[in-house]
GROMACS .gro file of C-alpha atoms in nm:
model
  220
    1UNK     CA    1  11.832  11.321  13.228
    2UNK     CA    2  11.486  11.356  13.173
    3UNK     CA    3  11.481  11.302  12.794
    4UNK     CA    4  11.736  11.029  12.829
    5UNK     CA    5  11.515  10.829  13.108
    6UNK     CA    6  11.227  10.928  12.844
    7UNK     CA    7  11.339  10.795  12.564
    8UNK     CA    8  11.466  10.466  12.703
    9UNK     CA    9  11.129  10.476  12.807
   10UNK     CA   10  11.001  10.462  12.497
   11UNK     CA   11  11.243  10.234  12.336
   12UNK     CA   12  11.164  10.003  12.621
   13UNK     CA   13  10.803  10.022  12.517
   14UNK     CA   14  10.879   9.939  12.182
   15UNK     CA   15  11.085   9.646  12.272
   16UNK     CA   16  10.814   9.517  12.503
   17UNK     CA   17  10.477   9.553  12.255
   18UNK     CA   18  10.647   9.468  11.931
   19UNK     CA   19  10.816   9.157  12.102
   20UNK     CA   20  11.178   9.249  11.894
   21UNK     CA   21  11.468   9.479  11.987
   22UNK     CA   22  11.502   9.505  11.591
   23UNK     CA   23  11.294   9.542  11.255
   24UNK     CA   24  11.149   9.796  11.037
   25UNK     CA   25  11.027  10.107  11.227
   26UNK     CA   26  10.853  10.497  11.111
   27UNK     CA   27  10.881  10.775  11.344
   28UNK     CA   28  10.684  10.962  11.169
   29UNK     CA   29  10.678  11.397  11.299
   30UNK     CA   30  11.059  11.287  11.377
   31UNK     CA   31  11.146  11.619  11.551
   32UNK     CA   32  11.546  11.727  11.511
   33UNK     CA   33  11.556  11.296  11.575
   34UNK     CA   34  11.673  11.268  11.873
   35UNK     CA   35  11.402  10.960  11.911
   36UNK     CA   36  11.480  10.782  11.597
   37UNK     CA   37  11.859  10.828  11.681
   38UNK     CA   38  11.825  10.618  11.980
   39UNK     CA   39  11.606  10.365  11.820
   40UNK     CA   40  11.868  10.323  11.540
   41UNK     CA   41  12.162  10.283  11.771
   42UNK     CA   42  11.967   9.993  11.914
   43UNK     CA   43  11.929   9.787  11.638
   44UNK     CA   44  11.617   9.932  11.441
   45UNK     CA   45  11.576   9.984  11.099
   46UNK     CA   46  11.453  10.339  11.064
   47UNK     CA   47  11.250  10.573  10.830
   48UNK     CA   48  11.225  10.913  10.974
   49UNK     CA   49  10.943  11.175  10.851
   50UNK     CA   50  10.939  11.551  10.939
   51UNK     CA   51  10.757  11.792  10.779
   52UNK     CA   52  10.983  12.115  10.945
   53UNK     CA   53  11.270  12.170  10.688
   54UNK     CA   54  11.452  12.321  10.951
   55UNK     CA   55  11.421  11.996  11.199
   56UNK     CA   56  11.547  11.808  10.917
   57UNK     CA   57  11.886  12.024  10.926
   58UNK     CA   58  11.902  11.978  11.244
   59UNK     CA   59  11.896  11.596  11.266
   60UNK     CA   60  12.111  11.590  11.028
   61UNK     CA   61  12.412  11.809  11.235
   62UNK     CA   62  12.315  11.640  11.569
   63UNK     CA   63  12.250  11.237  11.490
   64UNK     CA   64  12.370  11.260  11.129
   65UNK     CA   65  12.018  11.147  11.034
   66UNK     CA   66  11.929  11.205  10.662
   67UNK     CA   67  11.511  11.234  10.780
   68UNK     CA   68  11.255  11.279  10.457
   69UNK     CA   69  10.950  11.452  10.465
   70UNK     CA   70  10.643  11.355  10.583
   71UNK     CA   71  10.478  11.395  10.204
   72UNK     CA   72  10.660  11.052  10.151
   73UNK     CA   73  10.388  10.843  10.409
   74UNK     CA   74  10.176  10.787  10.103
   75UNK     CA   75  10.440  10.667   9.913
   76UNK     CA   76  10.518  10.382  10.143
   77UNK     CA   77  10.450  10.051  10.095
   78UNK     CA   78  10.123   9.787  10.221
   79UNK     CA   79  10.269   9.580  10.547
   80UNK     CA   80  10.611   9.742  10.584
   81UNK     CA   81  10.688   9.819  10.955
   82UNK     CA   82  10.665   9.645  11.271
   83UNK     CA   83  10.646   9.916  11.464
   84UNK     CA   84  10.508  10.275  11.412
   85UNK     CA   85  10.514  10.568  11.622
   86UNK     CA   86  10.366  10.925  11.674
   87UNK     CA   87  10.479  11.086  11.974
   88UNK     CA   88  10.272  11.422  11.983
   89UNK     CA   89  10.241  11.455  11.634
   90UNK     CA   90   9.843  11.300  11.589
   91UNK     CA   91   9.701  11.644  11.701
   92UNK     CA   92   9.815  11.810  11.442
   93UNK     CA   93   9.767  11.657  11.125
   94UNK     CA   94   9.502  11.784  10.912
   95UNK     CA   95   9.394  11.465  10.730
   96UNK     CA   96   9.349  11.261  11.029
   97UNK     CA   97   9.106  11.017  10.844
   98UNK     CA   98   9.365  10.967  10.539
   99UNK     CA   99   9.695  10.946  10.771
  100UNK     CA  100   9.531  10.620  11.052
  101UNK     CA  101   9.395  10.427  10.697
  102UNK     CA  102   9.760  10.459  10.555
  103UNK     CA  103   9.885  10.422  10.904
  104UNK     CA  104   9.682  10.060  10.892
  105UNK     CA  105   9.780   9.969  10.553
  106UNK     CA  106  10.130  10.062  10.571
  107UNK     CA  107  10.171   9.816  10.943
  108UNK     CA  108  10.275   9.439  10.927
  109UNK     CA  109  10.049   9.204  11.048
  110UNK     CA  110  10.116   9.178  11.424
  111UNK     CA  111  10.281   9.497  11.429
  112UNK     CA  112  10.223   9.807  11.660
  113UNK     CA  113  10.145  10.161  11.640
  114UNK     CA  114  10.243  10.415  11.900
  115UNK     CA  115  10.017  10.750  11.970
  116UNK     CA  116  10.136  10.960  12.201
  117UNK     CA  117   9.871  11.255  12.240
  118UNK     CA  118   9.793  11.534  12.587
  119UNK     CA  119   9.458  11.418  12.726
  120UNK     CA  120   9.194  11.674  12.803
  121UNK     CA  121   9.023  11.494  13.048
  122UNK     CA  122   9.327  11.470  13.280
  123UNK     CA  123   9.332  11.677  13.575
  124UNK     CA  124   9.535  11.952  13.527
  125UNK     CA  125   9.308  11.979  13.181
  126UNK     CA  126   9.086  12.044  13.413
  127UNK     CA  127   9.248  12.268  13.644
  128UNK     CA  128   9.338  12.543  13.429
  129UNK     CA  129   9.064  12.529  13.174
  130UNK     CA  130   9.069  12.715  12.911
  131UNK     CA  131   9.466  12.777  12.964
  132UNK     CA  132   9.603  12.500  12.998
  133UNK     CA  133   9.874  12.451  12.762
  134UNK     CA  134   9.806  12.139  12.562
  135UNK     CA  135   9.513  12.260  12.386
  136UNK     CA  136   9.793  12.442  12.207
  137UNK     CA  137   9.564  12.655  11.936
  138UNK     CA  138   9.573  12.683  11.638
  139UNK     CA  139   9.834  12.429  11.642
  140UNK     CA  140   9.654  12.134  11.764
  141UNK     CA  141   9.415  12.053  11.509
  142UNK     CA  142   9.227  11.814  11.747
  143UNK     CA  143   9.162  11.723  12.103
  144UNK     CA  144   9.131  11.331  12.241
  145UNK     CA  145   8.995  11.178  12.508
  146UNK     CA  146   9.090  10.774  12.619
  147UNK     CA  147   8.685  10.699  12.497
  148UNK     CA  148   8.705  10.938  12.175
  149UNK     CA  149   9.052  10.770  12.089
  150UNK     CA  150   8.949  10.449  12.116
  151UNK     CA  151   8.595  10.500  11.946
  152UNK     CA  152   8.804  10.636  11.654
  153UNK     CA  153   9.045  10.383  11.635
  154UNK     CA  154   8.792  10.119  11.597
  155UNK     CA  155   8.644  10.284  11.332
  156UNK     CA  156   8.958  10.253  11.160
  157UNK     CA  157   9.015   9.885  11.166
  158UNK     CA  158   9.290   9.928  11.424
  159UNK     CA  159   9.272   9.745  11.793
  160UNK     CA  160   9.365   9.918  12.063
  161UNK     CA  161   9.638   9.663  12.319
  162UNK     CA  162   9.713   9.924  12.603
  163UNK     CA  163   9.703  10.216  12.782
  164UNK     CA  164   9.995  10.391  12.915
  165UNK     CA  165  10.027  10.738  13.092
  166UNK     CA  166  10.359  10.958  13.011
  167UNK     CA  167  10.443  11.129  13.383
  168UNK     CA  168  10.636  11.377  13.289
  169UNK     CA  169  10.445  11.546  13.081
  170UNK     CA  170  10.202  11.650  13.318
  171UNK     CA  171  10.479  11.890  13.493
  172UNK     CA  172  10.585  12.047  13.147
  173UNK     CA  173  10.228  12.091  13.077
  174UNK     CA  174  10.127  12.276  13.419
  175UNK     CA  175  10.436  12.471  13.414
  176UNK     CA  176  10.309  12.602  13.060
  177UNK     CA  177   9.947  12.625  13.207
  178UNK     CA  178  10.077  12.854  13.510
  179UNK     CA  179  10.240  13.108  13.306
  180UNK     CA  180   9.943  13.166  12.997
  181UNK     CA  181   9.720  13.181  13.305
  182UNK     CA  182   9.903  13.410  13.519
  183UNK     CA  183  10.115  13.554  13.271
  184UNK     CA  184  10.447  13.488  13.473
  185UNK     CA  185  10.621  13.162  13.525
  186UNK     CA  186  10.561  13.002  13.880
  187UNK     CA  187  10.781  12.654  13.893
  188UNK     CA  188  10.660  12.536  14.238
  189UNK     CA  189  10.304  12.651  14.145
  190UNK     CA  190  10.317  12.430  13.811
  191UNK     CA  191  10.551  12.170  13.931
  192UNK     CA  192  10.297  12.084  14.210
  193UNK     CA  193   9.987  12.074  13.976
  194UNK     CA  194  10.188  11.852  13.761
  195UNK     CA  195  10.308  11.612  14.106
  196UNK     CA  196   9.844  11.609  14.223
  197UNK     CA  197   9.726  11.532  13.835
  198UNK     CA  198  10.022  11.241  13.859
  199UNK     CA  199   9.919  11.118  14.183
  200UNK     CA  200   9.543  11.156  14.098
  201UNK     CA  201   9.561  10.949  13.755
  202UNK     CA  202   9.780  10.646  13.970
  203UNK     CA  203   9.393  10.572  14.081
  204UNK     CA  204   9.305  10.627  13.700
  205UNK     CA  205   9.552  10.570  13.447
  206UNK     CA  206   9.318  10.738  13.191
  207UNK     CA  207   9.336  11.065  13.386
  208UNK     CA  208   9.705  11.138  13.264
  209UNK     CA  209   9.766  11.437  13.134
  210UNK     CA  210   9.920  11.232  12.783
  211UNK     CA  211   9.875  10.908  12.697
  212UNK     CA  212  10.011  10.619  12.503
  213UNK     CA  213   9.762  10.397  12.265
  214UNK     CA  214   9.950  10.083  12.193
  215UNK     CA  215   9.695   9.956  11.873
  216UNK     CA  216   9.729   9.707  11.646
  217UNK     CA  217   9.549   9.653  11.351
  218UNK     CA  218   9.226   9.391  11.304
  219UNK     CA  219   9.338   9.066  11.134
  220UNK     CA  220   8.997   9.108  10.950
   0.00000   0.00000   0.00000
């Protein structure tokens, strides 16, 4: 399935950029625990934090995982994690600057942070304008362009190592956007626009619908 393929891709990205197949991983905004479960099964020691109580209960029933409340983030010790993941999380965070300061603090030297967010400079965002589903107001408190994200990371003593597209997101977002725009589902048109968005992003990956920012902390 698409979900299984995506989870495997995330796991492979973690292993590749950390140069590790095990270690300490923090999954922030873990949802119902699917990614945390995959990483734990792959040999990583995982701390998964999730603010929603129902999602935490579901993670326990689905994967026998004990997720903790996200408030635990600010209790964690310095230089603890080899990898930190935020899959479509940071756009929901109220205390954005405090979060990034804390993430830098708890990341080990040589560790990597993976931040996935929607990209409002994408083709599908330009196409759907105010109907672009990934604006998702008021749940999304922030919207990021690659330039703004790089500037934000730099201001926090974080170094951008790579940017990777999330190719499946364009289809999902376009299907939702098509429904928001027309008031009804149009699978063919939504899928086609998602495909066009990806095709355009092949020539400039920073125009993809969603991007993963792969980040380390400056040594100084």
